[in-house]
């Protein structure tokens, strides 16, 4: 039996949902629906997350969409079902926010029961696939791995800008790691001339001592720290998955955000970085081969149970004339797209000059705006604290 919580519902809907769930239901008191999941869960009678959150039509749509989008990142084991007039626009917005199902306001008991059952199954499925948040919470910091099957799609552009954006939000508490071990170009994208590089950080004395490790990092004028890639592809290639795992664990003890740039595809180092990640940013260019590749990579990662609790899908090089809509992409990959970065004439020059566009671009530049949106997915929404899923697992075992 699924744990169901109902919010934003009038008396009449409460009665129907009670009947549909056999009375096994927690109804939240009327009032504003908090857009922060943590606030919402504070209202629950015990410390367990629900499987299904059913939101009635009394909750304003924008608030529900914000909340659902955050739940999708912070507590992906909770499935959201919305009771609202199911117009095409509503479906689209709901899908983007990770809402599983829409029910018309006049849905009868049988329809509600069926939707709750489907949502409960979906929640159970996601919890099996996703590693529990608690497991990634062994480390204080959030490890955000940027990955894509192909090169040239903007991984380095996104990871450098994300790192710069997080540094602005929390100075001195972000480190960027270049795991494109053979041909990494983080140093160039940030205009850095590193004294030490990745092999020094993982193989020498720094690998044994976290305090010493800090002295092997390169500092960017913004306050961002970086582990830059080696100049020698051969030296880079000797980095093992275990090296990566140890490095990221040490950095996460010292930094609030550890952003990881990777090489295309699923190398040993990238798999290790995904295994240590609390979040993955899956990136693709907005074209058919890119999106198909992304789908395959997501399938593989799902099979390997390497999709962490925080999952963010980002499209780059979006072009209205490209003939591919966000909806097409969502249909192909079977999940919502979170951020869409436009093709931007200003970006290549920022790469060449070694100054990320978040530092050099105007606030109104569409690329800057969308990158800021990506940054705020992390800076504005801490992962759920440990314990809730754990409580659930204990209860189940
Ligand atoms: N949205 C964009 N618009 C225009 N050019 C871009 C955009 N994103 C990235 N680029 C450019 O594309 C090239 C490849 O980007 P990069 O971030 O190095 O990709 P990757 O790390 O995936 O290989 C760089 O020259 C970069 O400036
Ligand atoms: Mg790159």
Short mmCIF file of C-alpha atoms and ligand atoms in Angstrom, two decimals:
data_model
loop_
_atom_site.label_atom_id
_atom_site.label_comp_id
_atom_site.label_asym_id
_atom_site.label_seq_id
_atom_site.Cartn_x
_atom_site.Cartn_y
_atom_site.Cartn_z
CA UNK A 1 0.00 0.00 0.00
CA UNK A 2 1.37 3.38 -0.94
CA UNK A 3 1.71 6.23 1.49
CA UNK A 4 -0.42 9.02 0.06
CA UNK A 5 -0.45 12.66 1.09
CA UNK A 6 -3.12 15.03 -0.21
CA UNK A 7 -2.70 18.81 -0.36
CA UNK A 8 -4.67 21.69 -1.81
CA UNK A 9 -7.96 19.81 -1.85
CA UNK A 10 -11.52 20.87 -1.00
CA UNK A 11 -13.79 18.74 1.18
CA UNK A 12 -15.42 16.99 -1.70
CA UNK A 13 -12.11 15.83 -3.23
CA UNK A 14 -10.83 14.77 0.19
CA UNK A 15 -13.83 12.44 0.51
CA UNK A 16 -13.25 10.90 -2.93
CA UNK A 17 -9.53 10.40 -2.33
CA UNK A 18 -10.23 8.88 1.10
CA UNK A 19 -12.53 6.38 -0.51
CA UNK A 20 -10.05 5.67 -3.31
CA UNK A 21 -7.21 4.99 -0.87
CA UNK A 22 -9.28 3.03 1.62
CA UNK A 23 -8.86 5.79 4.20
CA UNK A 24 -5.07 5.38 4.31
CA UNK A 25 -4.31 9.01 3.66
CA UNK A 26 -2.79 12.06 5.26
CA UNK A 27 -4.55 15.28 4.36
CA UNK A 28 -2.52 18.47 4.75
CA UNK A 29 -4.40 21.42 6.21
CA UNK A 30 -5.55 24.04 3.72
CA UNK A 31 -3.28 27.01 3.21
CA UNK A 32 -0.35 27.91 1.04
CA UNK A 33 1.57 25.06 -0.47
CA UNK A 34 5.24 25.67 0.36
CA UNK A 35 7.50 25.64 -2.69
CA UNK A 36 10.29 24.13 -0.59
CA UNK A 37 9.92 20.34 -0.11
CA UNK A 38 11.55 20.47 3.31
CA UNK A 39 8.79 22.86 4.53
CA UNK A 40 6.15 20.60 3.08
CA UNK A 41 7.52 17.52 4.78
CA UNK A 42 7.71 19.32 8.12
CA UNK A 43 3.92 19.22 8.07
CA UNK A 44 3.81 15.43 7.91
CA UNK A 45 2.84 13.52 11.04
CA UNK A 46 5.93 11.30 10.99
CA UNK A 47 9.33 11.38 9.41
CA UNK A 48 8.61 9.33 6.32
CA UNK A 49 8.34 10.65 2.81
CA UNK A 50 5.12 9.79 1.01
CA UNK A 51 5.15 7.61 -2.11
CA UNK A 52 2.49 9.74 -3.75
CA UNK A 53 1.77 13.43 -3.30
CA UNK A 54 -1.64 14.28 -4.69
CA UNK A 55 -2.19 18.01 -5.14
CA UNK A 56 -5.69 19.36 -5.52
CA UNK A 57 -6.91 22.33 -7.56
CA UNK A 58 -6.90 24.72 -4.58
CA UNK A 59 -3.12 24.99 -4.82
CA UNK A 60 -2.08 27.64 -7.38
CA UNK A 61 -0.47 26.03 -10.44
CA UNK A 62 2.83 27.99 -10.35
CA UNK A 63 3.46 26.94 -6.75
CA UNK A 64 2.68 23.32 -7.51
CA UNK A 65 4.99 23.33 -10.52
CA UNK A 66 7.86 24.84 -8.51
CA UNK A 67 7.37 22.36 -5.71
CA UNK A 68 7.13 19.42 -8.12
CA UNK A 69 10.28 20.50 -9.96
CA UNK A 70 12.18 20.64 -6.68
CA UNK A 71 10.82 17.30 -5.50
CA UNK A 72 11.95 15.81 -8.78
CA UNK A 73 15.51 16.78 -7.86
CA UNK A 74 15.52 16.49 -4.08
CA UNK A 75 13.19 13.60 -3.44
CA UNK A 76 12.72 11.74 -6.71
CA UNK A 77 11.16 8.79 -4.90
CA UNK A 78 8.01 10.89 -4.35
CA UNK A 79 5.61 10.76 -7.28
CA UNK A 80 3.42 13.83 -7.80
CA UNK A 81 -0.09 13.64 -9.22
CA UNK A 82 -1.90 16.87 -9.94
CA UNK A 83 -5.63 17.42 -9.98
CA UNK A 84 -6.19 20.10 -12.61
CA UNK A 85 -7.90 20.69 -15.91
CA UNK A 86 -5.68 18.59 -18.21
CA UNK A 87 -5.12 21.05 -21.07
CA UNK A 88 -2.15 20.49 -23.44
CA UNK A 89 -0.35 23.44 -21.84
CA UNK A 90 -0.89 22.01 -18.40
CA UNK A 91 0.40 18.60 -19.48
CA UNK A 92 3.48 20.17 -20.93
CA UNK A 93 4.23 22.26 -17.84
CA UNK A 94 3.49 19.28 -15.60
CA UNK A 95 5.81 16.98 -17.53
CA UNK A 96 8.63 19.52 -17.34
CA UNK A 97 8.20 19.69 -13.58
CA UNK A 98 8.34 15.91 -13.34
CA UNK A 99 4.65 15.50 -12.46
CA UNK A 100 3.61 11.95 -13.19
CA UNK A 101 -0.10 12.26 -13.92
CA UNK A 102 -2.97 14.72 -14.23
CA UNK A 103 -6.45 13.99 -12.99
CA UNK A 104 -9.47 16.09 -13.97
CA UNK A 105 -11.08 17.84 -10.97
CA UNK A 106 -14.26 15.78 -11.37
CA UNK A 107 -12.40 12.43 -11.45
CA UNK A 108 -14.42 9.67 -9.80
CA UNK A 109 -13.23 7.31 -7.07
CA UNK A 110 -12.20 4.58 -9.53
CA UNK A 111 -10.12 6.98 -11.63
CA UNK A 112 -8.42 8.37 -8.53
CA UNK A 113 -7.70 4.86 -7.22
CA UNK A 114 -6.16 3.85 -10.58
CA UNK A 115 -3.99 6.99 -10.76
CA UNK A 116 -2.79 6.54 -7.17
CA UNK A 117 -1.92 2.92 -7.87
CA UNK A 118 0.04 3.82 -11.01
CA UNK A 119 1.85 6.57 -9.15
CA UNK A 120 2.66 4.22 -6.27
CA UNK A 121 4.21 1.75 -8.70
CA UNK A 122 6.21 4.51 -10.33
CA UNK A 123 7.48 5.67 -6.93
CA UNK A 124 8.52 2.15 -5.98
CA UNK A 125 10.29 1.73 -9.34
CA UNK A 126 12.19 4.99 -8.99
CA UNK A 127 13.27 4.15 -5.47
CA UNK A 128 14.67 0.86 -6.66
CA UNK A 129 16.60 2.54 -9.47
CA UNK A 130 17.80 5.62 -7.63
CA UNK A 131 20.30 5.26 -4.90
CA UNK A 132 18.83 6.63 -1.69
CA UNK A 133 19.76 10.21 -0.94
CA UNK A 134 21.04 9.10 2.44
CA UNK A 135 23.86 7.18 0.81
CA UNK A 136 25.24 10.27 -0.90
CA UNK A 137 24.93 12.17 2.34
CA UNK A 138 27.99 10.55 3.84
CA UNK A 139 29.80 13.55 2.44
CA UNK A 140 29.03 17.09 3.35
CA UNK A 141 29.47 18.46 -0.17
CA UNK A 142 27.40 17.96 -3.24
CA UNK A 143 29.23 16.24 -6.11
CA UNK A 144 27.82 17.35 -9.47
CA UNK A 145 29.05 15.36 -12.47
CA UNK A 146 28.53 16.74 -15.97
CA UNK A 147 28.30 13.93 -18.53
CA UNK A 148 27.40 13.37 -22.16
CA UNK A 149 27.99 10.63 -24.71
CA UNK A 150 29.54 13.04 -27.21
CA UNK A 151 32.26 15.67 -27.31
CA UNK A 152 31.82 19.27 -28.35
CA UNK A 153 28.35 19.55 -26.80
CA UNK A 154 29.32 22.04 -24.10
CA UNK A 155 30.36 19.97 -21.08
CA UNK A 156 33.33 22.19 -20.32
CA UNK A 157 31.31 25.33 -21.03
CA UNK A 158 28.57 24.20 -18.66
CA UNK A 159 30.87 22.90 -15.92
CA UNK A 160 33.07 26.00 -15.84
CA UNK A 161 30.07 28.33 -15.78
CA UNK A 162 28.26 26.24 -13.18
CA UNK A 163 31.36 26.30 -10.99
CA UNK A 164 31.73 30.07 -11.41
CA UNK A 165 28.03 30.57 -10.63
CA UNK A 166 28.21 28.43 -7.49
CA UNK A 167 31.34 30.27 -6.38
CA UNK A 168 29.45 33.55 -6.65
CA UNK A 169 26.65 32.07 -4.52
CA UNK A 170 29.03 30.58 -1.94
CA UNK A 171 32.58 32.01 -2.17
CA UNK A 172 35.56 29.70 -1.54
CA UNK A 173 33.34 26.66 -1.32
CA UNK A 174 33.41 25.26 -4.84
CA UNK A 175 36.00 23.12 -6.58
CA UNK A 176 35.98 22.11 -10.25
CA UNK A 177 37.67 18.85 -11.26
CA UNK A 178 38.76 18.22 -14.85
CA UNK A 179 38.22 14.51 -15.46
CA UNK A 180 38.59 14.76 -19.20
CA UNK A 181 41.85 13.04 -18.32
CA UNK A 182 43.47 13.04 -21.76
CA UNK A 183 42.43 16.28 -23.38
CA UNK A 184 40.92 18.32 -20.55
CA UNK A 185 40.62 22.04 -21.21
CA UNK A 186 39.23 23.43 -17.98
CA UNK A 187 42.47 25.37 -17.37
CA UNK A 188 42.20 27.01 -20.77
CA UNK A 189 38.48 27.75 -20.36
CA UNK A 190 39.26 29.51 -17.06
CA UNK A 191 42.50 31.16 -18.17
CA UNK A 192 44.50 29.26 -15.54
CA UNK A 193 48.14 28.19 -15.64
CA UNK A 194 48.20 25.34 -13.14
CA UNK A 195 51.28 24.46 -11.17
CA UNK A 196 49.85 21.05 -10.21
CA UNK A 197 47.42 18.90 -12.15
CA UNK A 198 45.19 15.86 -11.64
CA UNK A 199 47.97 13.23 -11.40
CA UNK A 200 49.66 15.27 -8.62
CA UNK A 201 46.38 15.45 -6.72
CA UNK A 202 45.66 11.72 -6.85
CA UNK A 203 49.03 10.01 -6.81
CA UNK A 204 51.38 11.90 -4.54
CA UNK A 205 51.23 12.71 -0.84
CA UNK A 206 48.13 14.85 -1.52
CA UNK A 207 46.11 11.69 -2.01
CA UNK A 208 46.68 10.71 1.62
CA UNK A 209 46.01 14.02 3.32
CA UNK A 210 43.03 16.26 2.70
CA UNK A 211 44.69 19.38 4.09
CA UNK A 212 47.68 18.83 1.85
CA UNK A 213 45.38 18.22 -1.10
CA UNK A 214 44.20 21.83 -0.86
CA UNK A 215 47.70 23.06 -1.60
CA UNK A 216 47.65 21.13 -4.89
CA UNK A 217 44.59 22.97 -6.17
CA UNK A 218 44.75 25.89 -8.57
CA UNK A 219 42.95 29.04 -7.51
CA UNK A 220 40.89 31.14 -9.88
CA UNK A 221 40.57 34.89 -9.16
CA UNK A 222 36.83 34.42 -8.51
CA UNK A 223 37.54 32.24 -5.46
CA UNK A 224 36.88 29.00 -7.34
CA UNK A 225 39.35 26.12 -6.83
CA UNK A 226 40.27 23.74 -9.64
CA UNK A 227 41.98 20.44 -10.22
CA UNK A 228 43.15 20.94 -13.80
CA UNK A 229 43.87 18.21 -16.31
CA UNK A 230 47.35 16.99 -17.03
CA UNK A 231 49.29 18.31 -20.02
CA UNK A 232 50.22 14.76 -20.92
CA UNK A 233 47.45 12.48 -22.23
CA UNK A 234 49.49 9.45 -21.17
CA UNK A 235 49.78 10.64 -17.55
CA UNK A 236 46.07 11.39 -17.51
CA UNK A 237 45.23 7.95 -18.77
CA UNK A 238 46.89 6.34 -15.77
CA UNK A 239 44.25 7.80 -13.43
CA UNK A 240 42.09 4.93 -12.19
CA UNK A 241 38.47 4.87 -11.10
CA UNK A 242 39.67 4.35 -7.56
CA UNK A 243 41.86 7.47 -7.73
CA UNK A 244 38.83 9.45 -8.84
CA UNK A 245 36.64 8.02 -6.14
CA UNK A 246 39.14 8.85 -3.39
CA UNK A 247 39.77 12.36 -4.73
CA UNK A 248 36.07 13.25 -4.95
CA UNK A 249 35.38 11.89 -1.47
CA UNK A 250 38.20 14.04 0.00
CA UNK A 251 37.10 17.14 -1.88
CA UNK A 252 33.47 16.67 -0.81
CA UNK A 253 34.60 16.73 2.80
CA UNK A 254 36.17 20.15 2.26
CA UNK A 255 33.90 21.83 -0.30
CA UNK A 256 30.21 22.48 -0.48
CA UNK A 257 30.14 21.90 -4.25
CA UNK A 258 32.41 19.63 -6.25
CA UNK A 259 31.73 20.12 -9.97
CA UNK A 260 33.17 17.44 -12.24
CA UNK A 261 33.82 17.94 -15.97
CA UNK A 262 34.24 14.66 -17.88
CA UNK A 263 35.40 13.24 -21.18
CA UNK A 264 32.76 12.12 -23.71
CA UNK A 265 31.22 8.72 -23.07
CA UNK A 266 31.49 6.39 -20.12
CA UNK A 267 35.16 5.97 -19.26
CA UNK A 268 36.30 4.30 -16.06
CA UNK A 269 36.93 7.74 -14.57
CA UNK A 270 33.48 9.05 -15.54
CA UNK A 271 31.74 5.98 -14.10
CA UNK A 272 33.65 6.50 -10.85
CA UNK A 273 32.59 10.16 -10.82
CA UNK A 274 28.96 9.17 -11.37
CA UNK A 275 29.20 6.62 -8.60
CA UNK A 276 30.35 9.35 -6.20
CA UNK A 277 27.88 11.96 -7.48
CA UNK A 278 24.90 13.37 -5.65
CA UNK A 279 23.82 14.99 -8.93
CA UNK A 280 24.34 14.37 -12.62
CA UNK A 281 23.89 16.95 -15.36
CA UNK A 282 23.15 14.96 -18.52
CA UNK A 283 24.03 17.17 -21.43
CA UNK A 284 23.27 16.91 -25.13
CA UNK A 285 23.32 19.09 -28.16
CA UNK A 286 19.84 19.66 -29.50
CA UNK A 287 20.01 17.44 -32.58
CA UNK A 288 18.84 13.93 -33.41
CA UNK A 289 22.19 12.07 -33.06
CA UNK A 290 22.94 13.89 -29.79
CA UNK A 291 19.55 13.17 -28.27
CA UNK A 292 19.61 9.51 -29.34
CA UNK A 293 23.05 9.14 -27.79
CA UNK A 294 21.77 10.72 -24.60
CA UNK A 295 18.91 8.28 -24.44
CA UNK A 296 21.25 5.31 -24.80
CA UNK A 297 23.58 6.65 -22.16
CA UNK A 298 20.69 7.19 -19.74
CA UNK A 299 19.49 3.63 -20.36
CA UNK A 300 22.94 2.24 -19.59
CA UNK A 301 23.32 4.33 -16.45
CA UNK A 302 19.88 3.31 -15.27
CA UNK A 303 20.82 -0.35 -15.70
CA UNK A 304 24.02 0.19 -13.77
CA UNK A 305 22.07 2.07 -11.06
CA UNK A 306 24.44 4.99 -11.56
CA UNK A 307 21.85 7.74 -11.83
CA UNK A 308 22.18 9.67 -8.59
CA UNK A 309 19.32 11.22 -6.66
CA UNK A 310 19.71 14.59 -8.39
CA UNK A 311 19.25 14.30 -12.13
CA UNK A 312 19.24 17.30 -14.44
CA UNK A 313 18.77 17.12 -18.20
CA UNK A 314 20.24 20.04 -20.10
CA UNK A 315 20.00 20.71 -23.84
CA UNK A 316 22.64 22.90 -25.45
CA UNK A 317 22.84 24.63 -28.83
CA UNK A 318 19.06 25.04 -28.95
CA UNK A 319 18.10 26.80 -32.12
CA UNK A 320 14.53 27.66 -33.10
CA UNK A 321 15.46 26.91 -36.70
CA UNK A 322 16.91 23.50 -35.82
CA UNK A 323 13.62 21.69 -36.40
CA UNK A 324 13.72 19.83 -33.07
CA UNK A 325 11.43 20.93 -30.24
CA UNK A 326 11.90 20.36 -26.51
CA UNK A 327 8.84 18.20 -26.70
CA UNK A 328 10.44 15.98 -29.39
CA UNK A 329 13.47 15.60 -27.15
CA UNK A 330 11.35 14.74 -24.13
CA UNK A 331 9.49 12.11 -26.11
CA UNK A 332 12.75 10.53 -27.27
CA UNK A 333 14.45 10.44 -23.90
CA UNK A 334 11.27 9.64 -21.97
CA UNK A 335 11.82 12.30 -19.33
CA UNK A 336 11.60 16.06 -18.88
CA UNK A 337 14.22 18.55 -20.01
CA UNK A 338 15.23 20.85 -17.16
CA UNK A 339 17.25 23.60 -18.79
CA UNK A 340 17.58 24.64 -22.43
CA UNK A 341 20.70 26.61 -23.37
CA UNK A 342 20.46 28.57 -26.61
CA UNK A 343 23.07 28.54 -29.35
CA UNK A 344 24.88 31.76 -28.58
CA UNK A 345 27.27 33.75 -30.71
CA UNK A 346 29.00 35.10 -27.59
CA UNK A 347 30.04 31.74 -26.14
CA UNK A 348 32.96 30.69 -28.42
CA UNK A 349 34.82 33.94 -27.72
CA UNK A 350 34.47 33.39 -23.95
CA UNK A 351 36.01 29.93 -24.36
CA UNK A 352 38.85 31.35 -26.40
CA UNK A 353 39.51 34.18 -23.96
CA UNK A 354 39.33 31.94 -20.91
CA UNK A 355 36.61 33.98 -19.21
CA UNK A 356 33.31 32.10 -18.66
CA UNK A 357 30.23 33.92 -19.94
CA UNK A 358 28.76 34.12 -16.42
CA UNK A 359 31.64 36.49 -15.65
CA UNK A 360 31.75 38.43 -18.88
CA UNK A 361 28.19 38.36 -20.24
CA UNK A 362 25.38 40.81 -19.58
CA UNK A 363 22.57 39.69 -17.29
CA UNK A 364 20.10 39.88 -20.12
CA UNK A 365 22.05 37.65 -22.46
CA UNK A 366 19.79 34.59 -22.98
CA UNK A 367 22.70 32.18 -22.40
CA UNK A 368 23.58 33.92 -19.13
CA UNK A 369 19.95 33.79 -18.03
CA UNK A 370 19.61 30.07 -18.66
CA UNK A 371 22.98 29.25 -17.07
CA UNK A 372 21.84 31.16 -13.98
CA UNK A 373 18.74 29.01 -13.94
CA UNK A 374 20.96 25.95 -13.95
CA UNK A 375 23.09 27.33 -11.11
CA UNK A 376 20.02 28.04 -9.01
CA UNK A 377 18.90 24.42 -9.31
CA UNK A 378 21.82 23.70 -6.98
CA UNK A 379 22.30 26.87 -4.97
CA UNK A 380 18.61 27.30 -4.14
CA UNK A 381 17.70 23.68 -3.45
CA UNK A 382 19.79 21.71 -1.00
CA UNK A 383 19.35 17.96 -1.27
CA UNK A 384 16.96 16.49 1.28
CA UNK A 385 18.65 15.68 4.54
CA UNK A 386 19.52 12.08 5.27
CA UNK A 387 17.22 9.94 7.30
CA UNK A 388 13.92 10.06 5.53
CA UNK A 389 14.62 7.35 3.02
CA UNK A 390 16.55 5.49 5.64
CA UNK A 391 13.51 5.53 7.89
CA UNK A 392 11.48 4.16 5.04
CA UNK A 393 13.97 1.36 4.35
CA UNK A 394 14.08 0.39 8.00
CA UNK A 395 10.33 0.31 8.16
CA UNK A 396 10.23 -1.89 5.07
CA UNK A 397 12.87 -4.35 6.21
N1 LIG B 1 25.45 27.40 -26.34
C1 LIG B 1 26.54 27.54 -27.11
N2 LIG B 1 26.52 28.38 -28.17
C2 LIG B 1 27.61 28.53 -28.96
N3 LIG B 1 28.77 27.90 -28.77
C3 LIG B 1 28.86 27.04 -27.73
C4 LIG B 1 27.76 26.82 -26.85
N4 LIG B 1 28.15 25.92 -25.92
C5 LIG B 1 29.42 25.59 -26.19
N5 LIG B 1 29.86 26.26 -27.28
C6 LIG B 1 31.19 26.17 -27.92
O1 LIG B 1 31.34 24.85 -28.42
C7 LIG B 1 32.67 24.41 -28.26
C8 LIG B 1 32.68 23.09 -27.51
O2 LIG B 1 32.24 23.31 -26.20
P1 LIG B 1 32.86 22.53 -24.95
O3 LIG B 1 32.24 23.10 -23.75
O4 LIG B 1 34.34 22.53 -25.04
O5 LIG B 1 32.31 21.07 -25.23
P2 LIG B 1 32.75 19.67 -24.59
O6 LIG B 1 33.43 19.95 -23.30
O7 LIG B 1 31.46 18.91 -24.43
O8 LIG B 1 33.64 18.99 -25.57
C9 LIG B 1 33.42 25.50 -27.53
O9 LIG B 1 34.14 26.25 -28.47
C10 LIG B 1 32.33 26.37 -26.94
O10 LIG B 1 32.69 27.73 -26.89
MG1 LIG B 2 35.35 19.37 -22.60
#
